[in-house]
PDB file of C-alpha atoms and ligand atoms in Angstrom:
ATOM      1  CA  UNK A 672      -7.983 -27.060  19.084  1.00 57.00           C
ATOM      2  CA  UNK A 673     -11.179 -26.011  19.442  1.00 62.00           C
ATOM      3  CA  UNK A 674     -12.876 -24.631  16.235  1.00 79.00           C
ATOM      4  CA  UNK A 675     -12.079 -21.000  17.522  1.00 86.00           C
ATOM      5  CA  UNK A 676     -14.030 -17.829  16.872  1.00 89.00           C
ATOM      6  CA  UNK A 677     -11.333 -15.416  17.343  1.00 94.00           C
ATOM      7  CA  UNK A 678      -8.164 -15.286  17.193  1.00 96.00           C
ATOM      8  CA  UNK A 679      -6.371 -12.309  19.215  1.00 98.00           C
ATOM      9  CA  UNK A 680      -8.818  -9.990  21.295  1.00 98.00           C
ATOM     10  CA  UNK A 681      -8.216  -7.421  23.891  1.00 98.00           C
ATOM     11  CA  UNK A 682     -10.712  -7.896  27.061  1.00 97.00           C
ATOM     12  CA  UNK A 683     -11.392  -4.389  28.372  1.00 97.00           C
ATOM     13  CA  UNK A 684     -11.847  -5.406  32.030  1.00 96.00           C
ATOM     14  CA  UNK A 685     -13.034  -2.500  34.319  1.00 93.00           C
ATOM     15  CA  UNK A 686     -11.550  -1.757  37.642  1.00 94.00           C
ATOM     16  CA  UNK A 687     -14.873  -2.994  39.745  1.00 91.00           C
ATOM     17  CA  UNK A 688     -14.563  -6.155  37.735  1.00 91.00           C
ATOM     18  CA  UNK A 689     -11.170  -6.721  40.595  1.00 94.00           C
ATOM     19  CA  UNK A 690     -13.184  -5.185  43.745  1.00 92.00           C
ATOM     20  CA  UNK A 691     -15.555  -7.595  44.582  1.00 86.00           C
ATOM     21  CA  UNK A 692     -18.433  -6.305  46.274  1.00 87.00           C
ATOM     22  CA  UNK A 693     -17.083  -4.001  48.338  1.00 84.00           C
ATOM     23  CA  UNK A 694     -16.438  -2.223  44.593  1.00 83.00           C
ATOM     24  CA  UNK A 695     -13.559  -0.708  45.761  1.00 91.00           C
ATOM     25  CA  UNK A 696     -10.001  -2.170  46.163  1.00 95.00           C
ATOM     26  CA  UNK A 697      -8.195  -5.248  45.110  1.00 96.00           C
ATOM     27  CA  UNK A 698     -10.463  -7.960  46.126  1.00 96.00           C
ATOM     28  CA  UNK A 699      -7.532 -11.178  45.552  1.00 96.00           C
ATOM     29  CA  UNK A 700      -9.993 -14.116  45.811  1.00 96.00           C
ATOM     30  CA  UNK A 701     -11.931 -11.818  43.015  1.00 95.00           C
ATOM     31  CA  UNK A 702      -9.265 -11.678  40.752  1.00 97.00           C
ATOM     32  CA  UNK A 703      -8.327 -15.324  40.819  1.00 97.00           C
ATOM     33  CA  UNK A 704     -11.599 -15.831  39.491  1.00 96.00           C
ATOM     34  CA  UNK A 705     -11.135 -13.654  36.608  1.00 96.00           C
ATOM     35  CA  UNK A 706      -7.576 -15.287  36.069  1.00 97.00           C
ATOM     36  CA  UNK A 707      -9.103 -18.704  36.154  1.00 97.00           C
ATOM     37  CA  UNK A 708     -11.906 -17.509  33.475  1.00 96.00           C
ATOM     38  CA  UNK A 709      -8.926 -15.783  31.651  1.00 97.00           C
ATOM     39  CA  UNK A 710      -7.188 -19.272  31.706  1.00 97.00           C
ATOM     40  CA  UNK A 711     -10.221 -21.404  30.239  1.00 97.00           C
ATOM     41  CA  UNK A 712     -10.723 -18.776  27.005  1.00 96.00           C
ATOM     42  CA  UNK A 713      -6.644 -18.542  26.667  1.00 97.00           C
ATOM     43  CA  UNK A 714      -6.223 -22.470  26.914  1.00 96.00           C
ATOM     44  CA  UNK A 715      -8.549 -22.499  23.637  1.00 96.00           C
ATOM     45  CA  UNK A 716      -6.054 -21.031  21.677  1.00 96.00           C
ATOM     46  CA  UNK A 717      -7.556 -17.474  22.181  1.00 97.00           C
ATOM     47  CA  UNK A 718      -4.127 -15.188  21.966  1.00 98.00           C
ATOM     48  CA  UNK A 719      -5.497 -12.686  25.256  1.00 98.00           C
ATOM     49  CA  UNK A 720      -4.436  -8.567  25.794  1.00 98.00           C
ATOM     50  CA  UNK A 721      -6.062  -6.864  29.011  1.00 98.00           C
ATOM     51  CA  UNK A 722      -6.891  -3.102  29.269  1.00 98.00           C
ATOM     52  CA  UNK A 723      -7.372  -2.658  32.826  1.00 97.00           C
ATOM     53  CA  UNK A 724      -9.086  -0.117  34.068  1.00 96.00           C
ATOM     54  CA  UNK A 725      -8.756   1.777  37.449  1.00 96.00           C
ATOM     55  CA  UNK A 726     -12.122   2.843  38.754  1.00 93.00           C
ATOM     56  CA  UNK A 727     -11.796   0.552  41.958  1.00 94.00           C
ATOM     57  CA  UNK A 728      -9.612   2.613  43.316  1.00 96.00           C
ATOM     58  CA  UNK A 729      -9.782   6.395  41.550  1.00 96.00           C
ATOM     59  CA  UNK A 730     -11.808   8.032  39.151  1.00 95.00           C
ATOM     60  CA  UNK A 731      -9.585  11.631  38.102  1.00 96.00           C
ATOM     61  CA  UNK A 732     -12.804  13.007  37.261  1.00 95.00           C
ATOM     62  CA  UNK A 733     -14.030  12.510  40.713  1.00 96.00           C
ATOM     63  CA  UNK A 734     -10.628  14.114  42.321  1.00 97.00           C
ATOM     64  CA  UNK A 735     -11.635  17.203  39.950  1.00 97.00           C
ATOM     65  CA  UNK A 736     -15.286  17.758  41.388  1.00 97.00           C
ATOM     66  CA  UNK A 737     -13.334  17.377  44.771  1.00 97.00           C
ATOM     67  CA  UNK A 738     -10.955  20.613  43.528  1.00 98.00           C
ATOM     68  CA  UNK A 739      -8.367  19.050  41.933  1.00 98.00           C
ATOM     69  CA  UNK A 740      -6.142  20.124  39.173  1.00 98.00           C
ATOM     70  CA  UNK A 741      -8.117  17.386  36.537  1.00 98.00           C
ATOM     71  CA  UNK A 742      -4.830  16.141  34.849  1.00 98.00           C
ATOM     72  CA  UNK A 743      -3.653  15.445  38.127  1.00 98.00           C
ATOM     73  CA  UNK A 744      -6.303  13.556  39.064  1.00 98.00           C
ATOM     74  CA  UNK A 745      -5.864  11.876  36.386  1.00 98.00           C
ATOM     75  CA  UNK A 746      -2.651  10.679  37.029  1.00 98.00           C
ATOM     76  CA  UNK A 747      -3.403   9.250  40.151  1.00 98.00           C
ATOM     77  CA  UNK A 748      -6.506   7.324  38.551  1.00 98.00           C
ATOM     78  CA  UNK A 749      -3.698   6.046  35.452  1.00 98.00           C
ATOM     79  CA  UNK A 750      -1.513   5.094  38.864  1.00 98.00           C
ATOM     80  CA  UNK A 751      -4.471   2.900  40.364  1.00 98.00           C
ATOM     81  CA  UNK A 752      -4.688   0.912  36.699  1.00 98.00           C
ATOM     82  CA  UNK A 753      -0.928  -0.037  36.989  1.00 98.00           C
ATOM     83  CA  UNK A 754      -2.076  -1.613  40.489  1.00 98.00           C
ATOM     84  CA  UNK A 755      -4.840  -3.478  39.068  1.00 98.00           C
ATOM     85  CA  UNK A 756      -2.750  -4.593  36.144  1.00 98.00           C
ATOM     86  CA  UNK A 757       0.200  -6.321  38.493  1.00 98.00           C
ATOM     87  CA  UNK A 758      -2.837  -8.040  40.125  1.00 98.00           C
ATOM     88  CA  UNK A 759      -3.501  -8.805  37.608  1.00 98.00           C
ATOM     89  CA  UNK A 760      -0.516 -10.465  35.966  1.00 98.00           C
ATOM     90  CA  UNK A 761      -0.240 -12.163  39.612  1.00 98.00           C
ATOM     91  CA  UNK A 762      -2.794 -13.752  39.383  1.00 98.00           C
ATOM     92  CA  UNK A 763      -2.771 -15.152  35.400  1.00 98.00           C
ATOM     93  CA  UNK A 764       0.748 -16.046  36.270  1.00 98.00           C
ATOM     94  CA  UNK A 765      -0.227 -18.902  38.701  1.00 98.00           C
ATOM     95  CA  UNK A 766      -2.450 -19.794  36.664  1.00 97.00           C
ATOM     96  CA  UNK A 767      -0.226 -21.455  34.814  1.00 97.00           C
ATOM     97  CA  UNK A 768       0.081 -18.546  31.487  1.00 97.00           C
ATOM     98  CA  UNK A 769       2.919 -16.270  31.500  1.00 98.00           C
ATOM     99  CA  UNK A 770       1.331 -12.323  31.923  1.00 98.00           C
ATOM    100  CA  UNK A 771       3.416  -9.401  30.953  1.00 98.00           C
ATOM    101  CA  UNK A 772       2.606  -5.840  32.154  1.00 98.00           C
ATOM    102  CA  UNK A 773       3.213  -3.139  29.771  1.00 98.00           C
ATOM    103  CA  UNK A 774       2.499   0.716  30.987  1.00 98.00           C
ATOM    104  CA  UNK A 775       2.107   3.694  29.350  1.00 98.00           C
ATOM    105  CA  UNK A 776       3.546   5.365  31.746  1.00 98.00           C
ATOM    106  CA  UNK A 777       7.186   4.264  31.957  1.00 97.00           C
ATOM    107  CA  UNK A 778       8.248   2.710  35.412  1.00 97.00           C
ATOM    108  CA  UNK A 779      11.100   0.141  34.347  1.00 95.00           C
ATOM    109  CA  UNK A 780      11.138  -1.797  38.068  1.00 96.00           C
ATOM    110  CA  UNK A 781       7.226  -3.184  37.534  1.00 96.00           C
ATOM    111  CA  UNK A 782       6.191  -3.201  33.942  1.00 98.00           C
ATOM    112  CA  UNK A 783       7.355  -3.241  30.525  1.00 98.00           C
ATOM    113  CA  UNK A 784       6.526   0.262  28.602  1.00 98.00           C
ATOM    114  CA  UNK A 785       4.336  -0.123  25.991  1.00 98.00           C
ATOM    115  CA  UNK A 786       5.744  -1.805  22.887  1.00 98.00           C
ATOM    116  CA  UNK A 787       2.824  -2.613  20.323  1.00 98.00           C
ATOM    117  CA  UNK A 788       5.331  -4.764  18.538  1.00 98.00           C
ATOM    118  CA  UNK A 789       7.002  -6.575  21.709  1.00 98.00           C
ATOM    119  CA  UNK A 790       3.042  -7.050  23.207  1.00 98.00           C
ATOM    120  CA  UNK A 791       2.568  -8.784  19.450  1.00 98.00           C
ATOM    121  CA  UNK A 792       5.337 -10.915  20.072  1.00 98.00           C
ATOM    122  CA  UNK A 793       3.817 -11.695  23.270  1.00 98.00           C
ATOM    123  CA  UNK A 794       0.681 -12.962  21.954  1.00 98.00           C
ATOM    124  CA  UNK A 795       2.052 -14.434  19.881  1.00 98.00           C
ATOM    125  CA  UNK A 796       4.615 -16.957  22.350  1.00 98.00           C
ATOM    126  CA  UNK A 797       1.339 -17.380  24.396  1.00 98.00           C
ATOM    127  CA  UNK A 798       2.027 -14.952  26.613  1.00 98.00           C
ATOM    128  CA  UNK A 799      -1.197 -12.564  28.239  1.00 98.00           C
ATOM    129  CA  UNK A 800      -0.156  -9.351  27.749  1.00 98.00           C
ATOM    130  CA  UNK A 801      -1.877  -6.452  30.765  1.00 98.00           C
ATOM    131  CA  UNK A 802      -2.003  -3.369  29.814  1.00 98.00           C
ATOM    132  CA  UNK A 803      -1.720  -0.113  32.386  1.00 98.00           C
ATOM    133  CA  UNK A 804      -1.888   3.235  32.854  1.00 98.00           C
ATOM    134  CA  UNK A 805      -4.559   3.858  29.976  1.00 98.00           C
ATOM    135  CA  UNK A 806      -2.995   6.159  26.820  1.00 98.00           C
ATOM    136  CA  UNK A 807      -1.039   7.691  29.623  1.00 98.00           C
ATOM    137  CA  UNK A 808      -2.572  10.937  28.676  1.00 98.00           C
ATOM    138  CA  UNK A 809      -5.503  12.644  31.169  1.00 98.00           C
ATOM    139  CA  UNK A 810      -8.687  12.829  30.120  1.00 97.00           C
ATOM    140  CA  UNK A 811      -9.059   9.678  28.673  1.00 96.00           C
ATOM    141  CA  UNK A 812     -10.456   6.222  30.086  1.00 94.00           C
ATOM    142  CA  UNK A 813      -9.498   2.744  29.443  1.00 96.00           C
ATOM    143  CA  UNK A 814     -12.354   2.471  27.352  1.00 93.00           C
ATOM    144  CA  UNK A 815     -10.736   4.688  24.763  1.00 94.00           C
ATOM    145  CA  UNK A 816      -7.738   3.561  24.804  1.00 97.00           C
ATOM    146  CA  UNK A 817      -8.837  -0.357  24.455  1.00 97.00           C
ATOM    147  CA  UNK A 818     -10.390   0.301  21.192  1.00 96.00           C
ATOM    148  CA  UNK A 819      -6.529   1.882  20.436  1.00 97.00           C
ATOM    149  CA  UNK A 820      -4.819  -1.220  21.369  1.00 98.00           C
ATOM    150  CA  UNK A 821      -7.801  -3.717  19.852  1.00 98.00           C
ATOM    151  CA  UNK A 822      -5.971  -1.560  16.315  1.00 98.00           C
ATOM    152  CA  UNK A 823      -2.503  -1.205  16.965  1.00 98.00           C
ATOM    153  CA  UNK A 824      -1.894  -4.903  17.954  1.00 98.00           C
ATOM    154  CA  UNK A 825      -4.473  -5.943  15.268  1.00 98.00           C
ATOM    155  CA  UNK A 826      -7.074  -7.840  17.634  1.00 97.00           C
ATOM    156  CA  UNK A 827     -10.175  -9.929  15.553  1.00 94.00           C
ATOM    157  CA  UNK A 828     -12.422  -8.329  18.394  1.00 94.00           C
ATOM    158  CA  UNK A 829     -12.666  -6.605  21.028  1.00 95.00           C
ATOM    159  CA  UNK A 830     -14.560  -7.749  24.144  1.00 94.00           C
ATOM    160  CA  UNK A 831     -16.131  -4.751  26.650  1.00 88.00           C
ATOM    161  CA  UNK A 832     -18.232  -5.893  29.381  1.00 73.00           C
ATOM    162  CA  UNK A 833     -20.057  -2.638  31.060  1.00 70.00           C
ATOM    163  CA  UNK A 834     -21.531  -3.329  34.623  1.00 66.00           C
ATOM    164  CA  UNK A 835     -24.415  -5.216  33.766  1.00 69.00           C
ATOM    165  CA  UNK A 836     -25.042  -3.970  30.427  1.00 76.00           C
ATOM    166  CA  UNK A 837     -25.098  -5.166  27.050  1.00 81.00           C
ATOM    167  CA  UNK A 838     -24.681  -2.618  23.806  1.00 83.00           C
ATOM    168  CA  UNK A 839     -24.967   0.898  23.714  1.00 85.00           C
ATOM    169  CA  UNK A 840     -28.392   2.839  25.068  1.00 90.00           C
ATOM    170  CA  UNK A 841     -29.947   6.590  24.759  1.00 89.00           C
ATOM    171  CA  UNK A 842     -30.367   6.016  28.266  1.00 90.00           C
ATOM    172  CA  UNK A 843     -29.000   4.128  31.184  1.00 86.00           C
ATOM    173  CA  UNK A 844     -31.029   0.511  31.617  1.00 89.00           C
ATOM    174  CA  UNK A 845     -30.096   0.648  35.140  1.00 85.00           C
ATOM    175  CA  UNK A 846     -32.195   3.210  35.918  1.00 89.00           C
ATOM    176  CA  UNK A 847     -34.616   3.916  33.080  1.00 92.00           C
ATOM    177  CA  UNK A 848     -36.769   0.952  32.039  1.00 92.00           C
ATOM    178  CA  UNK A 849     -37.903   2.812  28.587  1.00 94.00           C
ATOM    179  CA  UNK A 850     -33.949   2.771  27.892  1.00 93.00           C
ATOM    180  CA  UNK A 851     -33.526   1.732  23.602  1.00 92.00           C
ATOM    181  CA  UNK A 852     -30.794  -0.347  23.022  1.00 93.00           C
ATOM    182  CA  UNK A 853     -29.310   0.381  19.328  1.00 91.00           C
ATOM    183  CA  UNK A 854     -28.815  -2.732  17.602  1.00 91.00           C
ATOM    184  CA  UNK A 855     -26.849  -0.255  15.381  1.00 91.00           C
ATOM    185  CA  UNK A 856     -25.344   3.266  15.226  1.00 89.00           C
ATOM    186  CA  UNK A 857     -23.650   5.547  12.885  1.00 90.00           C
ATOM    187  CA  UNK A 858     -21.231   8.035  14.070  1.00 87.00           C
ATOM    188  CA  UNK A 859     -23.458  10.901  13.160  1.00 91.00           C
ATOM    189  CA  UNK A 860     -26.381   9.673  15.156  1.00 86.00           C
ATOM    190  CA  UNK A 861     -24.287   9.213  18.116  1.00 84.00           C
ATOM    191  CA  UNK A 862     -23.058  12.804  18.038  1.00 85.00           C
ATOM    192  CA  UNK A 863     -26.789  13.555  17.660  1.00 83.00           C
TER     193      UNK A 863
HETATM  194  N1  UDP B1145      -7.208   7.848  32.987  1.00 89.90           N
HETATM  195  C1  UDP B1145      -7.031   8.326  32.441  1.00 89.90           C
HETATM  196  N2  UDP B1145      -6.191   8.671  31.129  1.00 89.90           N
HETATM  197  C2  UDP B1145      -6.296   7.012  30.511  1.00 89.90           C
HETATM  198  C3  UDP B1145      -6.866   6.432  30.926  1.00 89.90           C
HETATM  199  C4  UDP B1145      -7.384   6.525  32.426  1.00 89.90           C
HETATM  200  O1  UDP B1145      -6.790   9.553  32.660  1.00 89.90           O
HETATM  201  O2  UDP B1145      -5.920   6.760  29.739  1.00 89.90           O
HETATM  202  C5  UDP B1145      -7.579   7.795  34.553  1.00 89.90           C
HETATM  203  C6  UDP B1145      -8.856   8.489  34.608  1.00 89.90           C
HETATM  204  O3  UDP B1145      -8.669   9.460  35.564  1.00 89.90           O
HETATM  205  C7  UDP B1145     -10.275   7.681  35.377  1.00 89.90           C
HETATM  206  C8  UDP B1145      -8.894   6.146  36.010  1.00 89.90           C
HETATM  207  O4  UDP B1145      -8.193   7.052  35.394  1.00 89.90           O
HETATM  208  O5  UDP B1145     -11.225   7.797  35.943  1.00 89.90           O
HETATM  209  C9  UDP B1145      -9.899   5.215  36.183  1.00 89.90           C
HETATM  210  O6  UDP B1145      -9.660   4.350  35.004  1.00 89.90           O
HETATM  211  P1  UDP B1145     -11.129   4.881  33.896  1.00 89.90           P
HETATM  212  O7  UDP B1145     -12.295   4.848  34.264  1.00 89.90           O
HETATM  213  O8  UDP B1145     -11.562   4.136  32.591  1.00 89.90           O
HETATM  214  O9  UDP B1145     -11.501   2.859  34.461  1.00 89.90           O
HETATM  215  P2  UDP B1145     -12.759   1.589  34.908  1.00 89.90           P
HETATM  216  O10 UDP B1145     -13.573   2.599  35.131  1.00 89.90           O
HETATM  217  O11 UDP B1145     -12.337   0.706  33.795  1.00 89.90           O
HETATM  218  O12 UDP B1145     -12.015   0.383  35.882  1.00 89.90           O
END
């Protein structure tokens, strides 16, 4: 086995990562590519859990901006993440690695409920675990949930890929060329 830096990781995948160039919806060839990359890392001996977003389907904030009740709009967003999780599971399975979906909103026919100890057991058995439905709570994003899941299932690292951005900046670096990237950032600095 290769000398691996991290034994167990959470990978946060934004919904857009599954949408291809269109930026919305589910794009099977794109998901197949993602699944193949996951398999490569898995084959190194890394245990992988994935938190998948739903921005390719729907964002609660956008629904609220168009007059919907925010919590209701957020539940639609969470259901979108479950669709993504199922698509991802399919292609990870097809790549030869067993995958399981766990959802924070119970839907027994399509996925297991979120059960941290069981998720750990899946990882130990070499399965990839895909977490859907975020935290199951409105007013959250799947980024927050990624950190929570990484802590609860004892991951060594949380890997987050954000729309071409390599760190935390004081402004959007895609729009502002003078945006400053922080190498370190304390909690109180972030609040300020
Ligand atoms: N969402 C939520 N609670 C959660 C996770 C997600 O309400 O715990 C909703 C929220 O409306 C969000 C949508 O699901 O806009 C999609 O999730 P997110 O924006 O995190 O997806 P990503 O940007 O990663 O694709």
